[in-house]
Short mmCIF file of C-alpha atoms in Angstrom, two decimals:
data_model
loop_
_atom_site.label_atom_id
_atom_site.label_comp_id
_atom_site.label_asym_id
_atom_site.label_seq_id
_atom_site.Cartn_x
_atom_site.Cartn_y
_atom_site.Cartn_z
CA MET O 1 -168.64 -28.48 149.29
CA VAL O 2 -171.81 -26.45 149.76
CA TRP O 3 -172.90 -28.02 153.05
CA ARG O 4 -169.55 -27.27 154.65
CA CYS O 5 -169.56 -23.57 153.90
CA GLU O 6 -169.62 -21.46 157.03
CA THR O 7 -172.52 -19.07 156.91
CA GLY O 8 -170.82 -15.80 157.83
CA GLY O 9 -169.47 -15.70 161.43
CA VAL O 10 -166.46 -13.88 162.87
CA PRO O 11 -162.95 -15.38 162.18
CA THR O 12 -162.72 -16.84 165.72
CA THR O 13 -165.85 -18.94 165.14
CA GLY O 14 -164.44 -20.07 161.81
CA LEU O 15 -161.20 -21.16 163.47
CA ARG O 16 -162.97 -23.04 166.26
CA GLU O 17 -165.28 -24.59 163.69
CA ARG O 18 -162.34 -25.77 161.59
CA LYS O 19 -160.57 -27.24 164.63
CA ARG O 20 -163.78 -29.04 165.55
CA GLU O 21 -164.13 -30.47 162.09
CA LYS O 22 -160.52 -31.59 162.10
CA THR O 23 -161.04 -33.51 165.33
CA ARG O 24 -164.27 -34.98 163.98
CA ASP O 25 -162.57 -36.14 160.80
CA ALA O 26 -159.64 -37.62 162.68
CA LEU O 27 -162.00 -39.51 165.03
CA ALA O 28 -164.03 -40.80 162.04
CA GLN O 29 -160.89 -41.98 160.25
CA SER O 30 -159.42 -43.91 163.15
CA ALA O 31 -162.87 -45.35 164.06
CA LEU O 32 -163.25 -46.65 160.49
CA ARG O 33 -159.80 -48.25 160.64
CA LEU O 34 -160.54 -49.92 163.95
CA PHE O 35 -163.91 -51.16 162.67
CA ALA O 36 -162.28 -52.59 159.54
CA GLU O 37 -159.48 -54.24 161.50
CA ARG O 38 -161.41 -55.80 164.33
CA GLY O 39 -165.09 -55.80 163.39
CA PHE O 40 -167.61 -53.05 164.18
CA ASP O 41 -169.12 -54.85 167.17
CA ARG O 42 -165.70 -55.39 168.85
CA VAL O 43 -164.67 -51.75 168.99
CA THR O 44 -165.87 -49.57 171.84
CA VAL O 45 -166.36 -45.81 171.86
CA GLU O 46 -163.79 -45.61 174.67
CA GLU O 47 -161.11 -47.17 172.40
CA ILE O 48 -161.91 -44.78 169.50
CA ALA O 49 -161.71 -41.82 171.80
CA ALA O 50 -158.57 -43.05 173.63
CA ALA O 51 -156.64 -43.17 170.34
CA HIS O 52 -156.88 -39.37 170.39
CA ASP O 53 -156.47 -38.98 174.15
CA LEU O 54 -160.09 -38.13 174.44
CA SER O 55 -162.84 -39.44 176.73
CA ALA O 56 -166.00 -41.29 175.56
CA ARG O 57 -167.90 -38.26 176.75
CA THR O 58 -165.96 -36.04 174.30
CA PHE O 59 -166.59 -38.54 171.51
CA PHE O 60 -170.37 -37.99 172.03
CA ARG O 61 -169.87 -34.24 171.42
CA TYR O 62 -168.95 -35.20 167.90
CA PHE O 63 -171.09 -38.24 167.13
CA ALA O 64 -174.47 -39.31 168.50
CA SER O 65 -173.44 -42.97 168.50
CA LYS O 66 -170.96 -45.45 167.14
CA GLU O 67 -173.15 -45.98 164.09
CA ASP O 68 -173.23 -42.25 163.54
CA VAL O 69 -169.52 -42.41 162.54
CA LEU O 70 -170.65 -44.45 159.53
CA PHE O 71 -173.85 -42.67 158.69
CA SER O 72 -173.57 -38.97 159.64
CA GLU O 73 -171.68 -38.17 156.42
CA GLY O 74 -174.55 -39.74 154.51
CA ASP O 75 -176.94 -37.43 156.33
CA ARG O 76 -174.93 -34.43 155.15
CA ARG O 77 -174.92 -35.78 151.62
CA ARG O 78 -178.60 -36.29 151.62
CA THR O 79 -179.13 -32.67 152.76
CA HIS O 80 -176.71 -31.57 150.09
CA LEU O 81 -178.51 -33.58 147.40
CA LEU O 82 -181.98 -32.29 148.35
CA ALA O 83 -180.63 -28.73 148.29
CA ALA O 84 -178.95 -29.32 144.92
CA LEU O 85 -182.16 -30.80 143.53
CA ALA O 86 -184.18 -27.82 144.71
CA ASP O 87 -181.64 -25.50 143.03
CA GLN O 88 -182.20 -27.00 139.57
CA HIS O 89 -184.14 -24.90 137.06
CA PRO O 90 -187.85 -25.35 137.73
CA SER O 91 -188.45 -26.58 134.24
CA ALA O 92 -185.92 -29.43 134.56
CA ARG O 93 -187.67 -32.82 134.54
CA PRO O 94 -186.87 -35.47 137.18
CA PHE O 95 -184.13 -37.34 135.34
CA PRO O 96 -181.92 -34.43 134.24
CA ALA O 97 -182.53 -32.63 137.56
CA LEU O 98 -181.51 -35.75 139.52
CA GLU O 99 -178.46 -36.35 137.28
CA ALA O 100 -177.21 -32.79 137.79
CA ALA O 101 -177.80 -32.96 141.55
CA LEU O 102 -176.15 -36.36 141.94
CA ARG O 103 -173.11 -35.17 139.96
CA LEU O 104 -172.77 -32.18 142.33
CA VAL O 105 -172.99 -34.44 145.38
CA SER O 106 -170.54 -36.92 143.91
CA THR O 107 -167.78 -34.32 144.00
CA ASP O 108 -167.92 -34.84 147.82
CA TYR O 109 -166.93 -38.47 147.27
CA ALA O 110 -164.16 -37.80 144.80
CA GLN O 111 -161.39 -37.17 147.36
CA GLU O 112 -162.39 -39.87 149.76
CA ARG O 113 -161.88 -43.16 148.02
CA ASP O 114 -159.90 -44.78 150.86
CA LEU O 115 -162.43 -43.81 153.50
CA LEU O 116 -165.34 -44.95 151.29
CA ARG O 117 -163.57 -48.24 150.77
CA LEU O 118 -163.20 -48.77 154.55
CA ARG O 119 -166.80 -47.71 155.15
CA HIS O 120 -168.08 -50.01 152.47
CA HIS O 121 -166.10 -52.92 153.91
CA VAL O 122 -167.33 -52.32 157.45
CA ILE O 123 -171.00 -52.00 156.42
CA THR O 124 -171.08 -55.03 154.12
CA SER O 125 -169.36 -57.24 156.73
CA THR O 126 -171.78 -56.33 159.56
CA PRO O 127 -175.35 -57.58 158.93
CA SER O 128 -177.04 -55.01 161.27
CA LEU O 129 -175.30 -52.20 159.50
CA SER O 130 -176.17 -53.52 156.03
CA THR O 131 -179.84 -53.46 157.11
CA ARG O 132 -179.53 -49.91 158.42
CA ALA O 133 -177.81 -48.84 155.21
CA ALA O 134 -180.55 -50.41 153.08
CA GLU O 135 -183.29 -48.73 155.20
CA ARG O 136 -181.51 -45.40 154.91
CA ARG O 137 -181.23 -45.73 151.15
CA GLN O 138 -184.96 -46.37 150.98
CA GLY O 139 -185.76 -43.35 153.14
CA TRP O 140 -183.47 -41.28 151.02
CA GLU O 141 -185.20 -42.43 147.84
CA GLY O 142 -188.57 -41.61 149.40
CA GLU O 143 -187.45 -38.06 150.20
CA VAL O 144 -186.14 -37.53 146.62
CA ILE O 145 -189.45 -38.81 145.23
CA ASP O 146 -191.42 -36.45 147.52
CA GLN O 147 -189.33 -33.46 146.53
CA LEU O 148 -189.68 -34.18 142.85
CA ARG O 149 -193.42 -34.56 143.28
CA THR O 150 -194.00 -31.43 145.34
CA SER O 151 -191.75 -29.31 143.12
CA GLY O 152 -194.03 -30.02 140.20
CA ARG O 153 -191.18 -31.49 138.12
CA ALA O 154 -192.89 -34.83 137.96
CA ASP O 155 -196.26 -33.48 136.84
CA GLY O 156 -197.86 -35.87 134.38
CA MET O 157 -195.61 -38.71 135.48
CA SER O 158 -197.23 -41.85 136.99
CA ASP O 159 -195.99 -42.99 140.39
CA LEU O 160 -194.52 -46.08 138.73
CA GLU O 161 -192.56 -43.95 136.23
CA LEU O 162 -191.21 -41.61 138.96
CA ARG O 163 -190.24 -44.42 141.22
CA LEU O 164 -188.47 -46.12 138.32
CA VAL O 165 -186.47 -43.00 137.44
CA VAL O 166 -185.35 -42.52 140.99
CA ALA O 167 -184.60 -46.19 141.69
CA ALA O 168 -182.70 -46.71 138.41
CA THR O 169 -180.65 -43.50 138.91
CA THR O 170 -179.82 -44.41 142.52
CA THR O 171 -178.81 -47.89 141.50
CA ALA O 172 -176.65 -46.51 138.69
CA LEU O 173 -174.90 -44.19 141.08
CA GLN O 174 -174.24 -47.05 143.45
CA VAL O 175 -172.84 -49.26 140.65
CA ALA O 176 -170.64 -46.29 139.60
CA ILE O 177 -169.34 -45.66 143.09
CA GLU O 178 -168.74 -49.36 143.85
CA THR O 179 -166.86 -49.80 140.59
CA TRP O 180 -164.78 -46.71 141.31
CA VAL O 181 -164.12 -47.66 144.96
CA ALA O 182 -163.00 -51.16 143.94
CA SER O 183 -160.64 -49.90 141.21
CA ASP O 184 -157.61 -47.74 141.16
CA ALA O 185 -157.55 -46.27 137.67
CA PRO O 186 -160.28 -44.07 136.37
CA ASP O 187 -161.75 -41.03 138.00
CA LEU O 188 -165.30 -41.10 139.29
CA GLU O 189 -166.49 -38.48 136.76
CA THR O 190 -165.67 -40.63 133.71
CA ILE O 191 -167.55 -43.56 135.23
CA LEU O 192 -170.56 -41.34 135.93
CA ASP O 193 -170.49 -40.03 132.34
CA GLU O 194 -170.73 -43.59 131.06
CA VAL O 195 -173.45 -44.59 133.51
CA PHE O 196 -175.69 -41.57 133.00
CA ASP O 197 -175.25 -41.66 129.22
CA ARG O 198 -176.49 -45.21 129.25
CA LEU O 199 -179.57 -44.39 131.39
CA ARG O 200 -180.34 -41.35 129.14
CA ASN O 201 -180.09 -43.32 125.88
CA GLY O 202 -181.48 -46.58 127.09
CA PHE O 203 -180.34 -50.22 126.89
CA GLY O 204 -181.97 -50.80 123.53
CA ARG O 205 -179.04 -50.15 121.23
CA MET W 1 -194.04 -73.23 135.01
CA VAL W 2 -190.94 -74.80 133.57
CA TRP W 3 -189.31 -75.74 136.85
CA ARG W 4 -192.36 -77.54 138.14
CA CYS W 5 -192.74 -79.91 135.17
CA GLU W 6 -192.27 -83.47 136.14
CA THR W 7 -189.62 -85.08 133.96
CA GLY W 8 -191.41 -88.22 132.80
CA GLY W 9 -192.12 -90.67 135.65
CA VAL W 10 -194.98 -93.11 136.08
CA PRO W 11 -198.44 -91.82 137.07
CA THR W 12 -198.09 -92.96 140.70
CA THR W 13 -194.97 -90.79 141.10
CA GLY W 14 -196.85 -87.86 139.62
CA LEU W 15 -199.71 -88.29 142.07
CA ARG W 16 -197.40 -88.59 145.10
CA GLU W 17 -195.45 -85.61 143.83
CA ARG W 18 -198.61 -83.51 143.45
CA LYS W 19 -199.74 -84.49 146.93
CA ARG W 20 -196.39 -83.54 148.30
CA GLU W 21 -196.55 -80.21 146.62
CA LYS W 22 -200.01 -79.51 147.86
CA THR W 23 -198.91 -80.15 151.49
CA ARG W 24 -195.86 -77.94 150.90
CA ASP W 25 -197.96 -75.09 149.54
CA ALA W 26 -200.44 -75.41 152.37
CA LEU W 27 -197.63 -75.34 154.99
CA ALA W 28 -196.06 -72.27 153.35
CA GLN W 29 -199.39 -70.37 153.17
CA SER W 30 -200.25 -70.90 156.83
CA ALA W 31 -196.67 -70.20 157.92
CA LEU W 32 -196.72 -66.87 156.04
CA ARG W 33 -200.08 -65.97 157.70
CA LEU W 34 -198.68 -66.79 161.12
CA PHE W 35 -195.49 -64.79 160.44
CA ALA W 36 -197.54 -61.83 159.30
CA GLU W 37 -199.90 -61.93 162.28
CA ARG W 38 -197.46 -62.53 165.12
CA GLY W 39 -193.98 -61.70 163.83
CA PHE W 40 -191.52 -64.12 162.26
CA ASP W 41 -189.46 -64.59 165.41
CA ARG W 42 -192.50 -65.51 167.53
CA VAL W 43 -193.69 -68.37 165.44
CA THR W 44 -192.23 -71.82 165.98
CA VAL W 45 -191.91 -74.70 163.47
CA GLU W 46 -194.03 -76.75 165.86
CA GLU W 47 -196.95 -74.33 165.55
CA ILE W 48 -196.75 -74.19 161.78
CA ALA W 49 -196.78 -77.97 161.58
CA ALA W 50 -199.52 -78.38 164.22
CA ALA W 51 -201.92 -76.27 162.12
CA HIS W 52 -201.91 -79.19 159.64
CA ASP W 53 -201.76 -81.97 162.27
CA LEU W 54 -198.08 -82.60 161.38
CA SER W 55 -195.01 -82.89 163.51
CA ALA W 56 -192.01 -80.57 163.36
CA ARG W 57 -190.04 -83.52 162.00
CA THR W 58 -192.47 -83.75 159.08
CA PHE W 59 -192.18 -79.95 158.49
CA PHE W 60 -188.42 -80.52 157.95
CA ARG W 61 -189.17 -82.99 155.19
CA TYR W 62 -190.60 -80.01 153.22
CA PHE W 63 -188.47 -77.13 154.35
CA ALA W 64 -184.85 -77.01 155.53
CA SER W 65 -185.63 -74.23 158.09
CA LYS W 66 -188.20 -71.61 159.06
CA GLU W 67 -186.42 -69.10 156.77
CA ASP W 68 -186.69 -71.59 153.97
CA VAL W 69 -190.46 -71.02 153.82
CA LEU W 70 -189.74 -67.48 152.72
CA PHE W 71 -186.77 -68.13 150.46
CA SER W 72 -187.11 -71.55 148.82
CA GLU W 73 -189.56 -70.21 146.23
CA GLY W 74 -186.92 -67.63 145.36
CA ASP W 75 -184.41 -70.43 144.81
CA ARG W 76 -186.72 -72.08 142.33
CA ARG W 77 -187.27 -68.77 140.55
CA ARG W 78 -183.53 -68.16 140.33
CA THR W 79 -183.06 -71.59 138.82
CA HIS W 80 -185.90 -70.86 136.40
CA LEU W 81 -184.42 -67.51 135.47
CA LEU W 82 -180.96 -68.92 134.77
CA ALA W 83 -182.49 -71.68 132.67
CA ALA W 84 -184.63 -69.13 130.75
CA LEU W 85 -181.61 -66.93 130.20
CA ALA W 86 -179.58 -69.89 128.85
CA ASP W 87 -182.47 -70.71 126.49
CA GLN W 88 -182.38 -67.30 124.74
CA HIS W 89 -180.96 -67.15 121.28
CA PRO W 90 -177.12 -67.05 121.42
CA SER W 91 -177.04 -63.79 119.54
CA ALA W 92 -179.33 -62.02 122.01
CA ARG W 93 -177.46 -59.30 123.94
CA PRO W 94 -177.69 -59.04 127.71
CA PHE W 95 -180.57 -56.53 127.97
CA PRO W 96 -183.03 -58.22 125.60
CA ALA W 97 -182.01 -61.68 126.85
CA LEU W 98 -182.60 -60.60 130.44
CA GLU W 99 -185.87 -58.91 129.64
CA ALA W 100 -187.24 -62.03 127.94
CA ALA W 101 -186.08 -64.30 130.74
CA LEU W 102 -187.50 -62.08 133.50
CA ARG W 103 -190.84 -61.82 131.68
CA LEU W 104 -190.96 -65.62 131.59
CA VAL W 105 -190.17 -65.90 135.34
CA SER W 106 -192.65 -63.16 136.26
CA THR W 107 -195.45 -65.37 135.00
CA ASP W 108 -194.76 -67.41 138.15
CA TYR W 109 -195.63 -64.37 140.24
CA ALA W 110 -198.82 -63.47 138.41
CA GLN W 111 -201.16 -65.76 140.34
CA GLU W 112 -199.62 -65.20 143.72
CA ARG W 113 -200.21 -61.54 144.63
CA ASP W 114 -201.64 -62.27 148.07
CA LEU W 115 -198.77 -64.57 149.05
CA LEU W 116 -196.21 -62.14 147.71
CA ARG W 117 -197.82 -59.36 149.67
CA LEU W 118 -197.65 -61.42 152.92
CA ARG W 119 -194.01 -62.46 152.17
CA HIS W 120 -192.97 -58.85 151.42
CA HIS W 121 -194.61 -57.68 154.68
CA VAL W 122 -192.86 -60.40 156.78
CA ILE W 123 -189.44 -59.70 155.20
CA THR W 124 -189.54 -55.92 155.50
CA SER W 125 -190.72 -56.06 159.11
CA THR W 126 -187.93 -58.41 160.24
CA PRO W 127 -184.44 -56.85 160.03
CA SER W 128 -182.53 -60.13 159.89
CA LEU W 129 -184.75 -61.29 156.98
CA SER W 130 -184.26 -57.99 155.13
CA THR W 131 -180.54 -58.53 155.32
CA ARG W 132 -180.83 -62.10 154.05
CA ALA W 133 -183.09 -60.96 151.24
CA ALA W 134 -180.60 -58.23 150.19
CA GLU W 135 -177.70 -60.71 150.32
CA ARG W 136 -179.66 -63.16 148.25
CA ARG W 137 -180.52 -60.49 145.70
CA GLN W 138 -176.79 -59.64 145.37
CA GLY W 139 -175.90 -63.34 144.96
CA TRP W 140 -178.58 -63.68 142.34
CA GLU W 141 -177.31 -60.62 140.42
CA GLY W 142 -173.80 -62.09 140.55
CA GLU W 143 -174.95 -65.36 139.01
CA VAL W 144 -176.78 -63.57 136.25
CA ILE W 145 -173.66 -61.50 135.48
CA ASP W 146 -171.52 -64.67 135.43
CA GLN W 147 -173.87 -66.42 133.08
CA LEU W 148 -174.11 -63.47 130.70
CA ARG W 149 -170.30 -63.26 130.70
CA THR W 150 -169.58 -66.94 130.12
CA SER W 151 -172.32 -67.30 127.40
CA GLY W 152 -170.49 -64.71 125.33
CA ARG W 153 -173.50 -62.45 125.19
CA ALA W 154 -171.65 -59.69 126.96
CA ASP W 155 -168.58 -59.82 124.69
CA GLY W 156 -167.27 -56.29 124.15
CA MET W 157 -169.09 -54.92 127.17
CA SER W 158 -167.13 -53.42 130.04
CA ASP W 159 -167.74 -54.82 133.53
CA LEU W 160 -169.26 -51.45 134.46
CA GLU W 161 -171.76 -51.63 131.62
CA LEU W 162 -172.72 -55.24 132.27
CA ARG W 163 -173.23 -54.59 135.99
CA LEU W 164 -175.31 -51.50 135.17
CA VAL W 165 -177.58 -53.47 132.79
CA VAL W 166 -178.15 -56.18 135.35
CA ALA W 167 -178.57 -53.82 138.37
CA ALA W 168 -180.97 -51.49 136.49
CA THR W 169 -183.03 -54.36 135.17
CA THR W 170 -183.25 -56.03 138.55
CA THR W 171 -184.23 -52.75 140.22
CA ALA W 172 -186.82 -52.12 137.51
CA LEU W 173 -188.33 -55.57 138.09
CA GLN W 174 -188.44 -54.90 141.83
CA VAL W 175 -190.19 -51.57 141.34
CA ALA W 176 -192.69 -53.22 139.00
CA ILE W 177 -193.46 -56.05 141.46
CA GLU W 178 -193.70 -53.78 144.42
CA THR W 179 -196.03 -51.44 142.55
CA TRP W 180 -198.15 -54.35 141.48
CA VAL W 181 -198.20 -56.02 144.89
CA ALA W 182 -199.28 -52.75 146.56
CA SER W 183 -202.07 -52.05 144.08
CA ASP W 184 -205.24 -53.90 143.09
CA ALA W 185 -205.95 -52.76 139.62
CA PRO W 186 -203.53 -53.43 136.75
CA ASP W 187 -202.01 -56.74 135.83
CA LEU W 188 -198.30 -57.26 136.22
CA GLU W 189 -197.64 -57.62 132.49
CA THR W 190 -198.86 -54.12 131.72
CA ILE W 191 -196.56 -52.71 134.45
CA LEU W 192 -193.64 -54.71 133.07
CA ASP W 193 -194.34 -53.34 129.55
CA GLU W 194 -194.04 -49.78 130.84
CA VAL W 195 -190.92 -50.45 132.90
CA PHE W 196 -188.99 -52.32 130.22
CA ASP W 197 -190.02 -49.83 127.50
CA ARG W 198 -188.54 -47.08 129.62
CA LEU W 199 -185.26 -48.93 130.22
CA ARG W 200 -185.02 -49.75 126.49
CA ASN W 201 -185.69 -46.18 125.32
CA GLY W 202 -183.91 -44.37 128.11
CA PHE W 203 -184.85 -41.52 130.45
CA GLY W 204 -183.78 -38.82 128.09
CA ARG W 205 -187.06 -38.02 126.46
#
């Protein structure tokens, strides 16, 4: 996972960093479980921290807020996506560039089906979180559109066309992930193959 | 507009019905303007009604709630869409059937750009309404999927494929309407032509 690579650093830093990440992951996992069991609004930061013998103050060294447990991973993925998009060959047009970048990012999801399922459940069952998630998705789409525009990939494309490519691709990724999260059988990659093939070839045949 | 046709009835009923609809439209228009000016939560039903020398009690003869002013038109459009979808030739597959039905429904929008613009502004600037709108869109998509499934049109299609067709088409319609509402120049039909052509032919070329 590109965005998790440590950029150099002596072994001690690496060890401390890994320990830090382990604590962070453990906090996130138990927070998600508590949210799913009792409802997001009924769980306090104190309880999440106490499950690991930590104080609320320590929790805030890992997450900026209770919402941040649900959304910080998304921030990392967005950074990852924008980097992956920038890395695509300059001549790649918006759709293939976006497909390649989204496929790279989706490898982050592949080992986290249970956590994604919990997260999805918590967000869809809490109206304020659904709103935040929708707003974030819009912001995320806006950034992708801006990057495709400034990189020159979208030259000659109307705003309508570019918005459509990005919105349709994002929607397709969401359908793919939701289908995968709700199922047990197939791996995410096979689902993504089907979905992107369909967008590439169109709904006409 | 199919769903507005009076089904027979003597002239007197028609006149009363038209008067009723005129009052309803006038109430909706001034409510939208008040919401846009002062914020949805700061406008009372009493104020909306008072602008037409009516009581709150009378308002509730036209709308079930304050939210209903924003969403009842959508209910009518959903009914219209499902009817238009059922009217398509039995052999039409999901994508062309959905395209034809959505084009029919979109003629309802064509004369209402200013109202749509106001409505869009009110909903996007009120978090609770954005949530309701998103939930409604999901319910709407679910009903379309159910109808396509039970009508036999989607026979041989996987759930993933059917969900993708519906989600991509809905998203495309939304992009088209948002682009049209935000602009002054082109008519909605030209935008829809471009958007549906692209979905039909795919993003691969």
